PDB file of C-alpha atoms in Angstrom:
ATOM      1  CA  UNK L 235       0.000   0.000   0.000  1.00  0.00           C
ATOM      2  CA  UNK L 236       1.353   3.372  -1.037  1.00  0.00           C
ATOM      3  CA  UNK L 237      -0.075   5.937   1.356  1.00  0.00           C
ATOM      4  CA  UNK L 238       0.022   9.701   1.589  1.00  0.00           C
ATOM      5  CA  UNK L 239       1.295  11.249   4.791  1.00  0.00           C
ATOM      6  CA  UNK L 240      -1.567  12.390   7.019  1.00  0.00           C
ATOM      7  CA  UNK L 241      -1.015  14.572  10.096  1.00  0.00           C
ATOM      8  CA  UNK L 242      -4.041  13.448  12.120  1.00  0.00           C
ATOM      9  CA  UNK L 243      -3.784   9.895  13.543  1.00  0.00           C
ATOM     10  CA  UNK L 244      -7.515   9.108  13.454  1.00  0.00           C
ATOM     11  CA  UNK L 245      -7.836  10.163   9.826  1.00  0.00           C
ATOM     12  CA  UNK L 246      -4.663   8.274   8.900  1.00  0.00           C
ATOM     13  CA  UNK L 247      -6.038   5.113  10.492  1.00  0.00           C
ATOM     14  CA  UNK L 248      -9.473   5.464   8.900  1.00  0.00           C
ATOM     15  CA  UNK L 249      -7.876   5.971   5.507  1.00  0.00           C
ATOM     16  CA  UNK L 250      -5.563   2.973   5.912  1.00  0.00           C
ATOM     17  CA  UNK L 251      -8.596   0.809   6.730  1.00  0.00           C
ATOM     18  CA  UNK L 252     -10.359   2.075   3.597  1.00  0.00           C
ATOM     19  CA  UNK L 253      -7.339   1.169   1.463  1.00  0.00           C
ATOM     20  CA  UNK L 254      -6.992  -2.230   3.142  1.00  0.00           C
ATOM     21  CA  UNK L 255     -10.574  -3.003   2.206  1.00  0.00           C
ATOM     22  CA  UNK L 256      -9.559  -2.667  -1.439  1.00  0.00           C
ATOM     23  CA  UNK L 257      -6.897  -5.314  -0.933  1.00  0.00           C
ATOM     24  CA  UNK L 258      -9.264  -7.528   1.013  1.00  0.00           C
ATOM     25  CA  UNK L 259     -11.931  -7.255  -1.685  1.00  0.00           C
ATOM     26  CA  UNK L 260      -9.305  -8.355  -4.212  1.00  0.00           C
ATOM     27  CA  UNK L 261      -8.727 -11.466  -2.071  1.00  0.00           C
ATOM     28  CA  UNK L 262      -5.136 -10.557  -1.293  1.00  0.00           C
ATOM     29  CA  UNK L 263      -3.258 -12.962   0.978  1.00  0.00           C
ATOM     30  CA  UNK L 264      -0.773 -10.514   2.507  1.00  0.00           C
ATOM     31  CA  UNK L 265      -0.862  -6.718   2.724  1.00  0.00           C
ATOM     32  CA  UNK L 266       2.085  -4.494   3.627  1.00  0.00           C
ATOM     33  CA  UNK L 267       1.945  -0.826   4.650  1.00  0.00           C
ATOM     34  CA  UNK L 268       4.889   1.616   4.481  1.00  0.00           C
ATOM     35  CA  UNK L 269       7.024   2.899   7.346  1.00  0.00           C
ATOM     36  CA  UNK L 270       5.703   5.768   9.514  1.00  0.00           C
ATOM     37  CA  UNK L 271       2.353   6.190   7.752  1.00  0.00           C
ATOM     38  CA  UNK L 272       0.828   6.635  11.227  1.00  0.00           C
ATOM     39  CA  UNK L 273       1.921  10.106  12.375  1.00  0.00           C
ATOM     40  CA  UNK L 274       2.677   9.333  16.023  1.00  0.00           C
ATOM     41  CA  UNK L 275       4.468   6.722  18.132  1.00  0.00           C
ATOM     42  CA  UNK L 276       2.465   3.559  18.702  1.00  0.00           C
ATOM     43  CA  UNK L 277       1.624   3.765  22.402  1.00  0.00           C
ATOM     44  CA  UNK L 278      -0.221   0.443  22.452  1.00  0.00           C
ATOM     45  CA  UNK L 279      -0.870  -2.389  20.027  1.00  0.00           C
ATOM     46  CA  UNK L 280      -4.548  -1.760  20.753  1.00  0.00           C
ATOM     47  CA  UNK L 281      -4.271   1.221  18.403  1.00  0.00           C
ATOM     48  CA  UNK L 282      -4.070  -1.338  15.599  1.00  0.00           C
ATOM     49  CA  UNK L 283      -7.515  -2.782  16.414  1.00  0.00           C
ATOM     50  CA  UNK L 284      -9.094  -1.362  13.216  1.00  0.00           C
ATOM     51  CA  UNK L 285      -6.406  -3.196  11.182  1.00  0.00           C
ATOM     52  CA  UNK L 286      -6.949  -6.317  13.271  1.00  0.00           C
ATOM     53  CA  UNK L 287     -10.645  -6.214  12.407  1.00  0.00           C
ATOM     54  CA  UNK L 288      -9.828  -6.001   8.698  1.00  0.00           C
ATOM     55  CA  UNK L 289      -7.416  -8.951   8.952  1.00  0.00           C
ATOM     56  CA  UNK L 290     -10.149 -11.068  10.539  1.00  0.00           C
ATOM     57  CA  UNK L 291     -12.835  -9.908   8.131  1.00  0.00           C
ATOM     58  CA  UNK L 292     -10.865 -10.793   5.015  1.00  0.00           C
ATOM     59  CA  UNK L 293      -8.614 -13.557   6.346  1.00  0.00           C
ATOM     60  CA  UNK L 294      -5.607 -11.474   5.288  1.00  0.00           C
ATOM     61  CA  UNK L 295      -2.187 -11.179   6.903  1.00  0.00           C
ATOM     62  CA  UNK L 296      -1.330  -7.506   7.461  1.00  0.00           C
ATOM     63  CA  UNK L 297       2.176  -6.143   7.904  1.00  0.00           C
ATOM     64  CA  UNK L 298       1.133  -2.952   9.639  1.00  0.00           C
ATOM     65  CA  UNK L 299       4.037  -0.765   8.518  1.00  0.00           C
ATOM     66  CA  UNK L 300       6.630   0.474  11.002  1.00  0.00           C
ATOM     67  CA  UNK L 301       6.187   2.728  14.026  1.00  0.00           C
ATOM     68  CA  UNK L 302       8.146   4.224  16.871  1.00  0.00           C
ATOM     69  CA  UNK L 303       7.320   2.081  19.869  1.00  0.00           C
ATOM     70  CA  UNK L 304       8.498   2.249  23.497  1.00  0.00           C
ATOM     71  CA  UNK L 305       9.164  -1.111  25.183  1.00  0.00           C
ATOM     72  CA  UNK L 306      10.690  -1.413  28.669  1.00  0.00           C
ATOM     73  CA  UNK L 307      12.066   2.097  28.524  1.00  0.00           C
ATOM     74  CA  UNK L 308      13.695   1.747  25.098  1.00  0.00           C
ATOM     75  CA  UNK L 309      12.399   3.094  21.782  1.00  0.00           C
ATOM     76  CA  UNK L 310      12.382   0.824  18.744  1.00  0.00           C
ATOM     77  CA  UNK L 311      10.987   1.060  15.248  1.00  0.00           C
ATOM     78  CA  UNK L 312       8.613  -1.876  15.084  1.00  0.00           C
ATOM     79  CA  UNK L 313       6.576  -3.655  12.432  1.00  0.00           C
ATOM     80  CA  UNK L 314       3.774  -5.611  14.160  1.00  0.00           C
ATOM     81  CA  UNK L 315       2.524  -8.488  12.001  1.00  0.00           C
ATOM     82  CA  UNK L 316      -1.196  -9.286  12.198  1.00  0.00           C
ATOM     83  CA  UNK L 317      -2.245 -12.840  11.389  1.00  0.00           C
ATOM     84  CA  UNK L 318      -5.264 -13.696   9.254  1.00  0.00           C
ATOM     85  CA  UNK L 319      -7.130 -14.555  12.467  1.00  0.00           C
ATOM     86  CA  UNK L 320      -6.521 -11.075  13.880  1.00  0.00           C
ATOM     87  CA  UNK L 321      -3.808 -12.066  16.338  1.00  0.00           C
ATOM     88  CA  UNK L 322      -0.523 -10.151  16.650  1.00  0.00           C
ATOM     89  CA  UNK L 323       1.807 -12.967  15.680  1.00  0.00           C
ATOM     90  CA  UNK L 324       4.980 -11.004  16.334  1.00  0.00           C
ATOM     91  CA  UNK L 325       6.993  -7.852  15.702  1.00  0.00           C
ATOM     92  CA  UNK L 326      10.092  -7.117  13.692  1.00  0.00           C
ATOM     93  CA  UNK L 327      12.332  -4.329  14.969  1.00  0.00           C
ATOM     94  CA  UNK L 328      14.399  -2.219  12.609  1.00  0.00           C
ATOM     95  CA  UNK L 329      17.951  -3.543  12.658  1.00  0.00           C
ATOM     96  CA  UNK L 330      19.676  -0.440  11.261  1.00  0.00           C
ATOM     97  CA  UNK L 331      18.194   2.892  12.377  1.00  0.00           C
ATOM     98  CA  UNK L 332      18.896   5.608   9.832  1.00  0.00           C
ATOM     99  CA  UNK L 333      20.586   8.958  10.416  1.00  0.00           C
ATOM    100  CA  UNK L 334      19.119  10.841  13.381  1.00  0.00           C
ATOM    101  CA  UNK L 335      17.081   7.770  14.349  1.00  0.00           C
ATOM    102  CA  UNK L 336      20.289   6.508  15.918  1.00  0.00           C
ATOM    103  CA  UNK L 337      20.021   9.231  18.566  1.00  0.00           C
ATOM    104  CA  UNK L 338      16.907   7.739  20.182  1.00  0.00           C
ATOM    105  CA  UNK L 339      16.142   4.376  18.596  1.00  0.00           C
ATOM    106  CA  UNK L 340      17.546   1.079  19.820  1.00  0.00           C
ATOM    107  CA  UNK L 341      18.326  -1.372  17.008  1.00  0.00           C
ATOM    108  CA  UNK L 342      16.776  -4.807  16.826  1.00  0.00           C
ATOM    109  CA  UNK L 343      18.999  -7.845  17.270  1.00  0.00           C
ATOM    110  CA  UNK L 344      16.762 -10.646  15.998  1.00  0.00           C
ATOM    111  CA  UNK L 345      15.345 -11.401  12.565  1.00  0.00           C
ATOM    112  CA  UNK L 346      11.992 -13.121  12.857  1.00  0.00           C
ATOM    113  CA  UNK L 347      10.495 -15.497  10.319  1.00  0.00           C
ATOM    114  CA  UNK L 348       6.737 -15.417   9.932  1.00  0.00           C
ATOM    115  CA  UNK L 349       4.421 -17.898   8.227  1.00  0.00           C
ATOM    116  CA  UNK L 350       1.416 -17.587   5.990  1.00  0.00           C
ATOM    117  CA  UNK L 351      -0.909 -20.582   5.784  1.00  0.00           C
ATOM    118  CA  UNK L 352       1.754 -22.741   7.515  1.00  0.00           C
ATOM    119  CA  UNK L 353       3.634 -22.934   4.228  1.00  0.00           C
ATOM    120  CA  UNK L 354       4.917 -19.597   2.959  1.00  0.00           C
ATOM    121  CA  UNK L 355       7.688 -18.167   5.151  1.00  0.00           C
ATOM    122  CA  UNK L 356       8.417 -14.449   5.010  1.00  0.00           C
ATOM    123  CA  UNK L 357      10.687 -11.929   6.644  1.00  0.00           C
ATOM    124  CA  UNK L 358      10.465  -8.204   7.311  1.00  0.00           C
ATOM    125  CA  UNK L 359      13.350  -5.753   6.984  1.00  0.00           C
ATOM    126  CA  UNK L 360      12.511  -2.107   7.590  1.00  0.00           C
ATOM    127  CA  UNK L 361      13.627   0.630   5.196  1.00  0.00           C
ATOM    128  CA  UNK L 362      17.389   1.198   5.769  1.00  0.00           C
ATOM    129  CA  UNK L 363      17.847  -2.521   6.453  1.00  0.00           C
ATOM    130  CA  UNK L 364      17.709  -3.050   2.661  1.00  0.00           C
ATOM    131  CA  UNK L 365      21.133  -1.382   2.364  1.00  0.00           C
ATOM    132  CA  UNK L 366      22.825  -4.266   4.181  1.00  0.00           C
ATOM    133  CA  UNK L 367      22.883  -7.451   2.073  1.00  0.00           C
ATOM    134  CA  UNK L 368      23.540  -9.586   5.146  1.00  0.00           C
ATOM    135  CA  UNK L 369      19.978  -9.014   6.393  1.00  0.00           C
ATOM    136  CA  UNK L 370      18.308 -10.456   3.310  1.00  0.00           C
ATOM    137  CA  UNK L 371      20.906 -13.257   3.007  1.00  0.00           C
ATOM    138  CA  UNK L 372      20.394 -14.386   6.620  1.00  0.00           C
ATOM    139  CA  UNK L 373      16.638 -14.494   6.076  1.00  0.00           C
ATOM    140  CA  UNK L 374      17.026 -16.505   2.874  1.00  0.00           C
ATOM    141  CA  UNK L 375      19.497 -18.956   4.408  1.00  0.00           C
ATOM    142  CA  UNK L 376      16.851 -19.542   7.078  1.00  0.00           C
ATOM    143  CA  UNK L 377      14.203 -20.421   4.546  1.00  0.00           C
ATOM    144  CA  UNK L 378      12.104 -17.335   3.767  1.00  0.00           C
ATOM    145  CA  UNK L 379      10.117 -17.262   0.515  1.00  0.00           C
ATOM    146  CA  UNK L 380       9.571 -13.504   0.357  1.00  0.00           C
ATOM    147  CA  UNK L 381      10.945 -10.368   2.028  1.00  0.00           C
ATOM    148  CA  UNK L 382       8.924  -7.240   2.807  1.00  0.00           C
ATOM    149  CA  UNK L 383      10.636  -3.854   3.169  1.00  0.00           C
ATOM    150  CA  UNK L 384       8.186  -1.281   4.623  1.00  0.00           C
ATOM    151  CA  UNK L 385       9.922   1.995   3.784  1.00  0.00           C
ATOM    152  CA  UNK L 386       9.929   5.785   3.997  1.00  0.00           C
ATOM    153  CA  UNK L 387      12.106   7.033   1.141  1.00  0.00           C
ATOM    154  CA  UNK L 388      12.665  10.649   0.136  1.00  0.00           C
ATOM    155  CA  UNK L 389      12.286  11.712  -3.492  1.00  0.00           C
ATOM    156  CA  UNK L 390      16.070  11.907  -3.877  1.00  0.00           C
ATOM    157  CA  UNK L 391      16.544   8.351  -2.627  1.00  0.00           C
ATOM    158  CA  UNK L 392      14.149   6.513  -4.940  1.00  0.00           C
ATOM    159  CA  UNK L 393      16.710   5.509  -7.584  1.00  0.00           C
ATOM    160  CA  UNK L 394      19.253   3.887  -5.221  1.00  0.00           C
ATOM    161  CA  UNK L 395      16.402   2.353  -3.168  1.00  0.00           C
ATOM    162  CA  UNK L 396      15.071   0.595  -6.270  1.00  0.00           C
ATOM    163  CA  UNK L 397      18.561  -0.672  -7.049  1.00  0.00           C
ATOM    164  CA  UNK L 398      18.924  -2.076  -3.528  1.00  0.00           C
ATOM    165  CA  UNK L 399      15.552  -3.849  -3.624  1.00  0.00           C
ATOM    166  CA  UNK L 400      16.239  -5.382  -7.047  1.00  0.00           C
ATOM    167  CA  UNK L 401      19.733  -6.430  -5.957  1.00  0.00           C
ATOM    168  CA  UNK L 402      18.431  -8.143  -2.818  1.00  0.00           C
ATOM    169  CA  UNK L 403      15.896 -10.011  -4.961  1.00  0.00           C
ATOM    170  CA  UNK L 404      18.397 -11.091  -7.614  1.00  0.00           C
ATOM    171  CA  UNK L 405      21.335 -12.025  -5.408  1.00  0.00           C
ATOM    172  CA  UNK L 406      19.123 -14.163  -3.173  1.00  0.00           C
ATOM    173  CA  UNK L 407      16.576 -15.326  -5.759  1.00  0.00           C
ATOM    174  CA  UNK L 408      13.778 -14.123  -3.490  1.00  0.00           C
ATOM    175  CA  UNK L 409      10.751 -11.946  -4.301  1.00  0.00           C
ATOM    176  CA  UNK L 410      10.819  -8.566  -2.536  1.00  0.00           C
ATOM    177  CA  UNK L 411       7.994  -6.144  -1.761  1.00  0.00           C
ATOM    178  CA  UNK L 412       8.758  -2.550  -0.719  1.00  0.00           C
ATOM    179  CA  UNK L 413       5.929  -0.033  -0.120  1.00  0.00           C
ATOM    180  CA  UNK L 414       6.731   3.653   0.327  1.00  0.00           C
ATOM    181  CA  UNK L 415       5.012   6.809   1.529  1.00  0.00           C
ATOM    182  CA  UNK L 416       4.040   9.458  -1.001  1.00  0.00           C
ATOM    183  CA  UNK L 417       3.981  13.233  -0.447  1.00  0.00           C
ATOM    184  CA  UNK L 418       5.893  16.309  -1.559  1.00  0.00           C
ATOM    185  CA  UNK L 419       8.943  14.902   0.287  1.00  0.00           C
ATOM    186  CA  UNK L 420       8.510  11.148  -0.023  1.00  0.00           C
ATOM    187  CA  UNK L 421       8.705   9.702  -3.473  1.00  0.00           C
ATOM    188  CA  UNK L 422       6.176   6.874  -3.602  1.00  0.00           C
ATOM    189  CA  UNK L 423       7.122   4.494  -6.458  1.00  0.00           C
ATOM    190  CA  UNK L 424       6.574   1.442  -4.278  1.00  0.00           C
ATOM    191  CA  UNK L 425       8.133  -1.613  -5.868  1.00  0.00           C
ATOM    192  CA  UNK L 426       7.460  -5.331  -6.123  1.00  0.00           C
ATOM    193  CA  UNK L 427      10.235  -7.507  -7.566  1.00  0.00           C
ATOM    194  CA  UNK L 428       9.465 -11.051  -8.690  1.00  0.00           C
ATOM    195  CA  UNK L 429      11.800 -13.277 -10.683  1.00  0.00           C
ATOM    196  CA  UNK L 430      11.658 -14.764 -14.182  1.00  0.00           C
ATOM    197  CA  UNK L 431      13.882 -17.741 -15.053  1.00  0.00           C
ATOM    198  CA  UNK L 432      15.063 -18.535 -18.580  1.00  0.00           C
ATOM    199  CA  UNK L 433      15.943 -22.216 -18.242  1.00  0.00           C
ATOM    200  CA  UNK L 434      17.595 -22.404 -21.668  1.00  0.00           C
ATOM    201  CA  UNK L 435      20.050 -19.602 -20.934  1.00  0.00           C
ATOM    202  CA  UNK L 436      20.077 -20.171 -17.151  1.00  0.00           C
ATOM    203  CA  UNK L 437      19.457 -16.462 -16.561  1.00  0.00           C
ATOM    204  CA  UNK L 438      17.192 -14.910 -13.943  1.00  0.00           C
ATOM    205  CA  UNK L 439      15.756 -11.459 -14.606  1.00  0.00           C
ATOM    206  CA  UNK L 440      13.650  -9.263 -12.328  1.00  0.00           C
ATOM    207  CA  UNK L 441       9.955  -8.804 -13.043  1.00  0.00           C
ATOM    208  CA  UNK L 442       9.282  -5.370 -11.586  1.00  0.00           C
ATOM    209  CA  UNK L 443       6.028  -3.599 -10.769  1.00  0.00           C
ATOM    210  CA  UNK L 444       6.348   0.050  -9.712  1.00  0.00           C
ATOM    211  CA  UNK L 445       3.479   2.158  -8.406  1.00  0.00           C
ATOM    212  CA  UNK L 446       2.775   5.431 -10.217  1.00  0.00           C
ATOM    213  CA  UNK L 447       2.591   8.737  -8.373  1.00  0.00           C
ATOM    214  CA  UNK L 448      -0.060   9.192  -5.717  1.00  0.00           C
ATOM    215  CA  UNK L 449      -1.839   6.763  -3.444  1.00  0.00           C
ATOM    216  CA  UNK L 450      -2.197   3.227  -4.762  1.00  0.00           C
ATOM    217  CA  UNK L 451      -2.681  -0.353  -3.799  1.00  0.00           C
ATOM    218  CA  UNK L 452      -0.385  -2.478  -5.938  1.00  0.00           C
ATOM    219  CA  UNK L 453      -1.343  -6.128  -6.274  1.00  0.00           C
ATOM    220  CA  UNK L 454       0.910  -8.819  -7.711  1.00  0.00           C
ATOM    221  CA  UNK L 455       0.693 -12.600  -7.925  1.00  0.00           C
ATOM    222  CA  UNK L 456       3.993 -14.149  -6.862  1.00  0.00           C
ATOM    223  CA  UNK L 457       4.953 -17.682  -7.892  1.00  0.00           C
ATOM    224  CA  UNK L 458       6.516 -18.988  -4.687  1.00  0.00           C
ATOM    225  CA  UNK L 459       7.250 -22.453  -6.078  1.00  0.00           C
ATOM    226  CA  UNK L 460       9.139 -21.025  -9.054  1.00  0.00           C
ATOM    227  CA  UNK L 461      11.334 -18.803  -6.894  1.00  0.00           C
ATOM    228  CA  UNK L 462      11.970 -21.722  -4.544  1.00  0.00           C
ATOM    229  CA  UNK L 463      13.333 -23.765  -7.457  1.00  0.00           C
ATOM    230  CA  UNK L 464      15.692 -21.101  -8.741  1.00  0.00           C
ATOM    231  CA  UNK L 465      16.741 -20.143  -5.210  1.00  0.00           C
ATOM    232  CA  UNK L 466      17.710 -23.734  -4.445  1.00  0.00           C
ATOM    233  CA  UNK L 467      19.991 -23.673  -7.502  1.00  0.00           C
ATOM    234  CA  UNK L 468      21.681 -20.427  -6.464  1.00  0.00           C
ATOM    235  CA  UNK L 469      22.090 -21.343  -2.803  1.00  0.00           C
ATOM    236  CA  UNK L 470      23.418 -24.748  -3.862  1.00  0.00           C
ATOM    237  CA  UNK L 471      26.209 -22.921  -5.697  1.00  0.00           C
ATOM    238  CA  UNK L 472      27.132 -20.890  -2.625  1.00  0.00           C
ATOM    239  CA  UNK L 473      30.572 -21.909  -1.360  1.00  0.00           C
ATOM    240  CA  UNK L 474      31.296 -21.647   2.356  1.00  0.00           C
ATOM    241  CA  UNK L 475      34.741 -23.248   2.434  1.00  0.00           C
ATOM    242  CA  UNK L 476      36.861 -20.174   1.623  1.00  0.00           C
ATOM    243  CA  UNK L 477      38.433 -17.587   3.885  1.00  0.00           C
ATOM    244  CA  UNK L 478      40.300 -14.286   3.686  1.00  0.00           C
ATOM    245  CA  UNK L 479      44.048 -13.824   3.949  1.00  0.00           C
ATOM    246  CA  UNK L 480      46.551 -11.013   3.500  1.00  0.00           C
ATOM    247  CA  UNK L 481      49.335 -11.234   0.918  1.00  0.00           C
TER     248      UNK L 481
END
């Protein structure tokens, strides 16, 4: 979901619910919101109750975006994941706070793996985490089928952000989904990267869907089984028996 920035929390939440209904009506399995679409820290997970109701109504997993959240006296940037039954199945904390976030945000130290329908495994890496290839690689080596990157990217950062998302998808042979905010400052252009395999040439190319300007829900069918096959080939080629030495 590509959302505009709204200054009033109640209106932001009402609008997010309206947009989620579009995804639910399209029978989407998983929905992902961008980082910081809710214009205040998340004081309680109860504030997500309207999203929880939508998850239950449509049987849809919802990655609620990413919010400032205080836990035991420390501030994190957290992505609560809502299961299709409306339960909060877990949270992913941002591993690499960006810029001034480092002054008051504690980084996460654990990458969680979530499940959809007891079969599809997915991970969440928040915004700046996409810059570090180790995050996506660790998730893939632990069996994820798709990675979501809820993001908040300025207009000037869209081009390198797209490169990072496509690189993470290609180098790991894993579909990636990255929603962004849209406003005068934030550039929208949310991106979904799936993979296309040419078996004759043994070449994988990205299949990219990019949202146009303005608010949008972007829906894409992702072939999990296909990416699993080509990922098994790539990870099977990964050598782990070399080291580094000075000469």
